[in-house]
Every structure is written in C-alpha cells, then in structure tokens.
Amino acid sequence: MACFGPLATLLASCALLLSWYYSDMINAIGSVGTGYTAKTICSSVFVANRSAQSAFENDLERIAQLVVSYDVDSEKKLVTASAFMGLFTSQARYHGRYTGCSIISNPAQYKAEHKLMFDELSSDSDEKSKPEGQAVEELPERTMQAVQAVVDGEFMTAAYEQGRTRAIVVLHKGAVVGEGYATEHMADVTRGTGHLGWSMTKALTSVLIGVRIHQGYLSLDSIVHGNSTLHDLLLMTDVLRVEEDYREVGDIPRMLYTVPSIRQFIATYPQDSGRQPGGESAWHYSSALSNIISDVLLKTFPTIQDYWRFPREYLFDVIGAYSLVMETDQSGLFVSSSFSYGTALDWAKVGQLLLNGGQWNGQQILDENYVRKMWERSEHSGDIYGMQVWCVPRHPLPSDAPFHVRHERQSILRLLQAGVPDDTCWFSGHLGQFVIVMPSRQLVVTRLGHTNNMVAPRDPALWDTWQPTWNVTHFLHSVLAATAAQ
C-alpha cells in the first residue's frame, strides 16, 4: 500500500490548492445562493401570490437550482434554503404587508432583537389588506383595440420565448388601454401577481422622499452623508467606494443576501477622498447610495414602526396601489436599492402619479417641483440619470466622458432609440423591469419580465452590434403609433 502514498499526497495537495483557489467562489455560491433562494421563494409565495416550485424553476439561476434545496414552513411563514449538504443555510421570513419578507442571516440576533419589533405590525397587517382588484376603480378601463393588439403580441409563443415578458399595462390619459399577462405560459402569473421591481425600488424610494419633503421633514439641500446633500445622493453624485459588482463574490450580492444590517455593511466602506460630492467625476450608479437614502428616510421618524407604515399609509393606499410592498433587511431598513413587489397595474399607478405632477384625485401627494427635479438629468451622468430614474439623453456625450458613463449611456441608447419622445423617463430594474413615463404623450407603459441581456456588454467593440433581448424601442414605437390619434 505504501506505493500509493506519493499519489495520495499529490491528490490531497491538489485538492487543497483547488479548495483554496475556489474557496471564495464556494462561499459565495453557498452564502449568496442560499440567501437568494430563501428570499426569492419567501417573497414569491407570501408577497407575490406565486407557487414556490414555479419561483424555484423560473426565477433562480441554474447553479442555484443544482446545489440549493429549500423548505417552506407555511405556518411560520418561513423559508429555509441549504447548500452543500447543509454547510450553508439561509432563512427568510414573511412579516406582513408593511415589510414583506426579509433574510434572516443571523438567527440568534434576529430572535433577540428584531422579532418582536416586526411582529408588532404583523398582528394587524393582514386585517387591513384589501382584496385584489379594488385598485382598478381609480383607473376606469377603456381598452383600445390597437394597443391591446400590440400587448397581445408580446405573449404569443415566439415573442414570449424570446423576451420572457410576464406582464404589461399601458395607461393613456390615465386609463388602462392595454393589458396582458403570461398566464398561458406560467399559470401562477396573473393580474393579481406581484412582481419584483429590483432597481425600480430606487425610483419608488425617490417618490417616498418627495412625499416626506412635501410633509416638511426633509430638504434636498440637507447634508446627509459626509459632505453630500440629499440631492447628491438621489442623483448618485456621491463618492462611496462600494462597487456595483454583481458577481457572486461582488459587493452587491453580499450586501443584499448575506448581512443582517445593510447600514453596517455600507459603513465599512469609506468615501473616496479623491472625488468631491456632486463633482464632475463623482457620478456612479450605486445601489449602496440608494440604501443610504433609505436610512436618511428612517431618521425622520420617531419609531421604526412609523417608518414601516409610511409607504403604505401615505403613498400606496392613497393611490390605490394596495399590492405594493417594500421589503427590509433583518435590521428593519427598507432595501431601497432592490426589494419591492407590486402588480403591473400598481406599478403603473406610481408612474401615473408622476405624470400627474404628484397629484392624485385632487390631492397633492408630492410637490410638482420635486417631480420636475426627478426628471432633471445630471450632466455628470452623461445626461441619462435624474433622481433615481433614467431618461432619454438630450445632449451629446463629451468625448472625455469616463468609461462607466459611456457604458451606461450605450445601454440607454440601445434600449430607447430614435423616435421616442425626448421627455421620456423611466424606472428600470434588473431582468427587464420598466415603468416608462412619456408626459408629452400622456403615456405610462409598464413592462415586467425575466429577461437576460438587457445591459450592454463591457467591451466597447461589441456596442455597435449589441441588441437587448427584449426590443423596448420596437414595442414603444408600436404603442406610440396606436395612440397617435388619441
């Protein structure tokens, strides 16, 4: 047997080297993968009215499907996900309609510090919920055949297989004129299904900031983070060093799926002393900054429960968007970068509120001037980004613009090309979530799906030939043509 000694030693050494080399990736897949799975299934089942199996099969990456298993405890409203024979485990729990689901990345801390805090609202949340469908009453339907035909085309088999569109709602002059859902292809996707907004949550948070400013508790000129004003944060012209890196080992997945407190995670990253807030080189798209804005909002309330009630009582219920839910991390902070759910119609209502200049049924919910500022593009973004929203650029891009600005602008130009009104702005989320507002045409177009390849490749040599998987421009041109005579 001794003759096998050197071979066994060599194999063991190779295994050790490989495990060291891949340890970060294994840890990332384990911790991020289980966190992502638990959170996705929890929100899909208890917030979005979908089945766990459908969410697992249709919403998770293939690697997670291969290595992660899950269990749903319907009584406790708890989802547990495990990987690598239990070496990694994450949980997510539903807390009610005020805060949705949150990842429990530190169960001991959660039980000791936060469970009672969440449960204080959970006890009355379901009693206050309103049946799905009442939200339609504020927007009477008068479907236009031409628009409906455009919408229906997105759910034909070939188009669906290409774009994976799940829901579309088109509002024209405040009325629903086109509406469709992928029910034929996914049985649990209906009119009453909630959809994850991903980074559309950033725009939703900006609206909430506007409501709080209208109430007199905040000002855009307030210094809120180092030397940065609230306006700097909303425009993303702050100087935080958190990288917008979506790889498994990147800052953003770790922030969203592995830590009990996003605030504490962000606090470990310094501001970049080489750049000035609001300065020429300061603009960077940053999910971390959106979560700092959430903390700014929290500090305007006497209790965290008041903060949790605020979106529903002063925005969602006011506009009849009863399905909308903003979700928190384990510490109770709204994850303003990424976690909110709502039906397609309720997402559209937020767009309609902005089209109305912040007014709903005669009530001014946020100042019209704030809405205008939301649409004002930051020149440092390459003329494409306002206050947590994206916009069609109106000016040429300077030749010396930084690479990240040129890359973001290339994505925008390919998504929304010639022929779209230059006052068009939109909420945008991962995997092709859009609420597109066209004030000059009195249109709000909401499209929700699960579509890859919606961001331009990093290699500039590929920019001229790249096309997004779902052709936003073609769809909008068809809608614009159908409503041209109205």
Short mmCIF file of C-alpha atoms in Angstrom, two decimals, residues 254-432:
data_model
loop_
_atom_site.label_atom_id
_atom_site.label_comp_id
_atom_site.label_asym_id
_atom_site.label_seq_id
_atom_site.Cartn_x
_atom_site.Cartn_y
_atom_site.Cartn_z
CA ARG A 254 -23.15 40.18 -0.41
CA MET A 255 -24.95 43.35 0.68
CA LEU A 256 -28.36 42.03 -0.35
CA TYR A 257 -28.18 38.39 0.72
CA THR A 258 -25.57 37.76 3.41
CA VAL A 259 -25.59 40.51 6.06
CA PRO A 260 -28.11 41.28 8.83
CA SER A 261 -27.61 45.04 8.52
CA ILE A 262 -27.02 46.82 5.21
CA ARG A 263 -26.24 50.01 7.12
CA GLN A 264 -23.39 48.32 8.96
CA PHE A 265 -22.14 46.75 5.71
CA ILE A 266 -22.01 50.13 3.95
CA ALA A 267 -20.38 51.77 6.97
CA THR A 268 -17.28 49.61 6.42
CA TYR A 269 -16.69 51.36 3.08
CA PRO A 270 -15.13 54.85 3.16
CA GLN A 271 -15.98 57.76 0.93
CA ASP A 272 -13.48 58.31 -1.89
CA SER A 273 -11.30 61.21 -0.83
CA GLY A 274 -10.16 61.71 -4.43
CA ARG A 275 -13.59 62.85 -5.59
CA GLN A 276 -15.94 65.59 -4.44
CA PRO A 277 -19.70 65.05 -3.94
CA GLY A 278 -21.57 66.47 -6.90
CA GLY A 279 -18.32 66.93 -8.81
CA GLU A 280 -17.53 66.09 -12.40
CA SER A 281 -16.08 62.65 -11.64
CA ALA A 282 -18.48 61.74 -8.84
CA TRP A 283 -21.37 60.12 -10.74
CA HIS A 284 -21.52 56.36 -10.32
CA TYR A 285 -24.60 54.18 -10.40
CA SER A 286 -24.72 52.82 -6.84
CA SER A 287 -27.19 50.56 -5.07
CA ALA A 288 -25.43 51.32 -1.79
CA LEU A 289 -26.30 55.01 -2.12
CA SER A 290 -29.99 54.13 -2.52
CA ASN A 291 -29.84 52.25 0.76
CA ILE A 292 -28.20 55.23 2.45
CA ILE A 293 -31.21 57.25 1.24
CA SER A 294 -33.42 54.69 2.97
CA ASP A 295 -31.55 55.32 6.20
CA VAL A 296 -31.98 59.09 5.72
CA LEU A 297 -35.72 58.50 5.43
CA LEU A 298 -35.74 56.30 8.55
CA LYS A 299 -34.15 59.05 10.65
CA THR A 300 -37.13 61.35 10.05
CA PHE A 301 -39.47 59.10 12.07
CA PRO A 302 -39.79 58.75 15.85
CA THR A 303 -40.05 54.95 15.67
CA ILE A 304 -39.13 52.30 13.14
CA GLN A 305 -42.77 51.16 13.06
CA ASP A 306 -43.79 54.64 11.85
CA TYR A 307 -41.17 54.30 9.11
CA TRP A 308 -42.59 50.94 8.05
CA ARG A 309 -46.15 52.31 7.94
CA PHE A 310 -45.18 55.37 5.94
CA PRO A 311 -45.04 53.95 2.34
CA ARG A 312 -48.40 52.23 2.65
CA GLU A 313 -50.32 54.90 4.55
CA TYR A 314 -49.01 57.97 2.69
CA LEU A 315 -48.44 56.62 -0.82
CA PHE A 316 -49.58 53.11 -1.73
CA ASP A 317 -53.07 53.19 -0.19
CA VAL A 318 -53.60 56.80 -1.27
CA ILE A 319 -53.22 55.92 -4.96
CA GLY A 320 -54.96 52.55 -4.61
CA ALA A 321 -51.76 50.57 -5.17
CA TYR A 322 -52.64 48.06 -2.46
CA SER A 323 -50.33 45.31 -3.67
CA LEU A 324 -47.13 47.36 -3.40
CA VAL A 325 -44.75 46.21 -0.67
CA MET A 326 -41.29 47.48 0.21
CA GLU A 327 -39.14 44.90 1.99
CA THR A 328 -36.49 45.28 4.66
CA ASP A 329 -33.23 43.72 5.73
CA GLN A 330 -33.02 41.90 9.06
CA SER A 331 -32.42 45.17 10.94
CA GLY A 332 -35.63 46.68 9.56
CA LEU A 333 -34.15 49.03 6.94
CA PHE A 334 -36.06 49.15 3.65
CA VAL A 335 -33.80 47.71 0.95
CA SER A 336 -34.37 50.71 -1.28
CA SER A 337 -31.95 49.51 -3.92
CA SER A 338 -33.73 46.31 -4.83
CA PHE A 339 -36.65 44.82 -2.88
CA SER A 340 -40.21 45.86 -3.66
CA TYR A 341 -43.16 43.99 -5.15
CA GLY A 342 -46.36 45.03 -6.86
CA THR A 343 -48.80 44.10 -9.59
CA ALA A 344 -48.22 45.59 -13.02
CA LEU A 345 -51.22 47.89 -12.59
CA ASP A 346 -49.98 49.18 -9.24
CA TRP A 347 -46.51 49.84 -10.62
CA ALA A 348 -48.19 51.77 -13.44
CA LYS A 349 -50.07 53.89 -10.90
CA VAL A 350 -46.82 55.19 -9.47
CA GLY A 351 -45.82 56.27 -12.98
CA GLN A 352 -49.23 57.90 -13.43
CA LEU A 353 -48.76 59.81 -10.16
CA LEU A 354 -45.60 61.36 -11.57
CA LEU A 355 -47.29 62.05 -14.90
CA ASN A 356 -49.92 63.90 -12.86
CA GLY A 357 -47.23 66.10 -11.31
CA GLY A 358 -47.51 64.39 -7.92
CA GLN A 359 -51.30 64.76 -7.69
CA TRP A 360 -53.88 62.01 -7.25
CA ASN A 361 -57.63 62.59 -7.28
CA GLY A 362 -57.11 66.24 -6.39
CA GLN A 363 -54.68 65.53 -3.55
CA GLN A 364 -51.09 66.79 -3.87
CA ILE A 365 -49.01 63.89 -2.54
CA LEU A 366 -45.61 65.30 -3.50
CA ASP A 367 -44.68 68.68 -4.91
CA GLU A 368 -44.85 69.18 -8.66
CA ASN A 369 -41.45 70.90 -8.47
CA TYR A 370 -39.97 67.75 -6.91
CA VAL A 371 -41.33 65.67 -9.80
CA ARG A 372 -39.67 68.04 -12.27
CA LYS A 373 -36.39 67.67 -10.39
CA MET A 374 -36.71 63.88 -10.58
CA TRP A 375 -36.64 64.20 -14.38
CA GLU A 376 -33.74 66.69 -14.47
CA ARG A 377 -30.76 64.81 -15.85
CA SER A 378 -27.37 65.09 -14.15
CA GLU A 379 -24.80 66.28 -16.69
CA HIS A 380 -22.17 64.14 -14.96
CA SER A 381 -24.22 61.00 -15.73
CA GLY A 382 -23.94 61.65 -19.45
CA ASP A 383 -27.40 63.26 -19.44
CA ILE A 384 -29.16 59.95 -18.69
CA TYR A 385 -29.88 59.93 -14.93
CA GLY A 386 -32.14 62.04 -12.74
CA MET A 387 -33.17 61.46 -9.13
CA GLN A 388 -33.15 57.63 -9.12
CA VAL A 389 -34.70 57.49 -12.63
CA TRP A 390 -33.32 57.09 -16.14
CA CYS A 391 -34.07 59.47 -19.02
CA VAL A 392 -33.56 59.79 -22.75
CA PRO A 393 -30.41 61.94 -23.26
CA ARG A 394 -30.91 65.35 -24.84
CA HIS A 395 -27.30 66.44 -25.28
CA PRO A 396 -24.18 64.95 -26.92
CA LEU A 397 -21.81 62.99 -24.71
CA PRO A 398 -18.45 64.72 -24.13
CA SER A 399 -15.58 62.89 -25.78
CA ASP A 400 -13.69 62.66 -22.48
CA ALA A 401 -16.58 61.06 -20.54
CA PRO A 402 -15.44 58.24 -18.19
CA PHE A 403 -15.88 54.67 -19.40
CA HIS A 404 -18.64 53.80 -16.92
CA VAL A 405 -20.68 56.79 -18.12
CA ARG A 406 -20.19 55.83 -21.78
CA HIS A 407 -21.18 52.23 -20.98
CA GLU A 408 -24.40 53.23 -19.21
CA ARG A 409 -25.31 55.64 -21.99
CA GLN A 410 -24.73 52.98 -24.64
CA SER A 411 -27.22 50.72 -22.86
CA ILE A 412 -29.77 53.54 -22.79
CA LEU A 413 -29.31 54.41 -26.46
CA ARG A 414 -29.81 50.77 -27.46
CA LEU A 415 -32.85 50.33 -25.21
CA LEU A 416 -34.63 53.52 -26.26
CA GLN A 417 -33.58 54.63 -29.71
CA ALA A 418 -34.76 57.32 -32.14
CA GLY A 419 -38.43 58.12 -32.28
CA VAL A 420 -39.11 58.05 -28.54
CA PRO A 421 -40.13 61.49 -27.14
CA ASP A 422 -37.18 63.29 -25.55
CA ASP A 423 -39.12 63.88 -22.32
CA THR A 424 -39.28 60.10 -21.74
CA CYS A 425 -38.01 58.91 -18.35
CA TRP A 426 -38.42 55.57 -16.62
CA PHE A 427 -37.90 53.33 -13.64
CA SER A 428 -35.60 50.45 -14.55
CA GLY A 429 -34.93 47.13 -12.82
CA HIS A 430 -32.82 44.03 -13.35
CA LEU A 431 -34.08 41.49 -15.89
CA GLY A 432 -36.14 43.99 -17.85
#
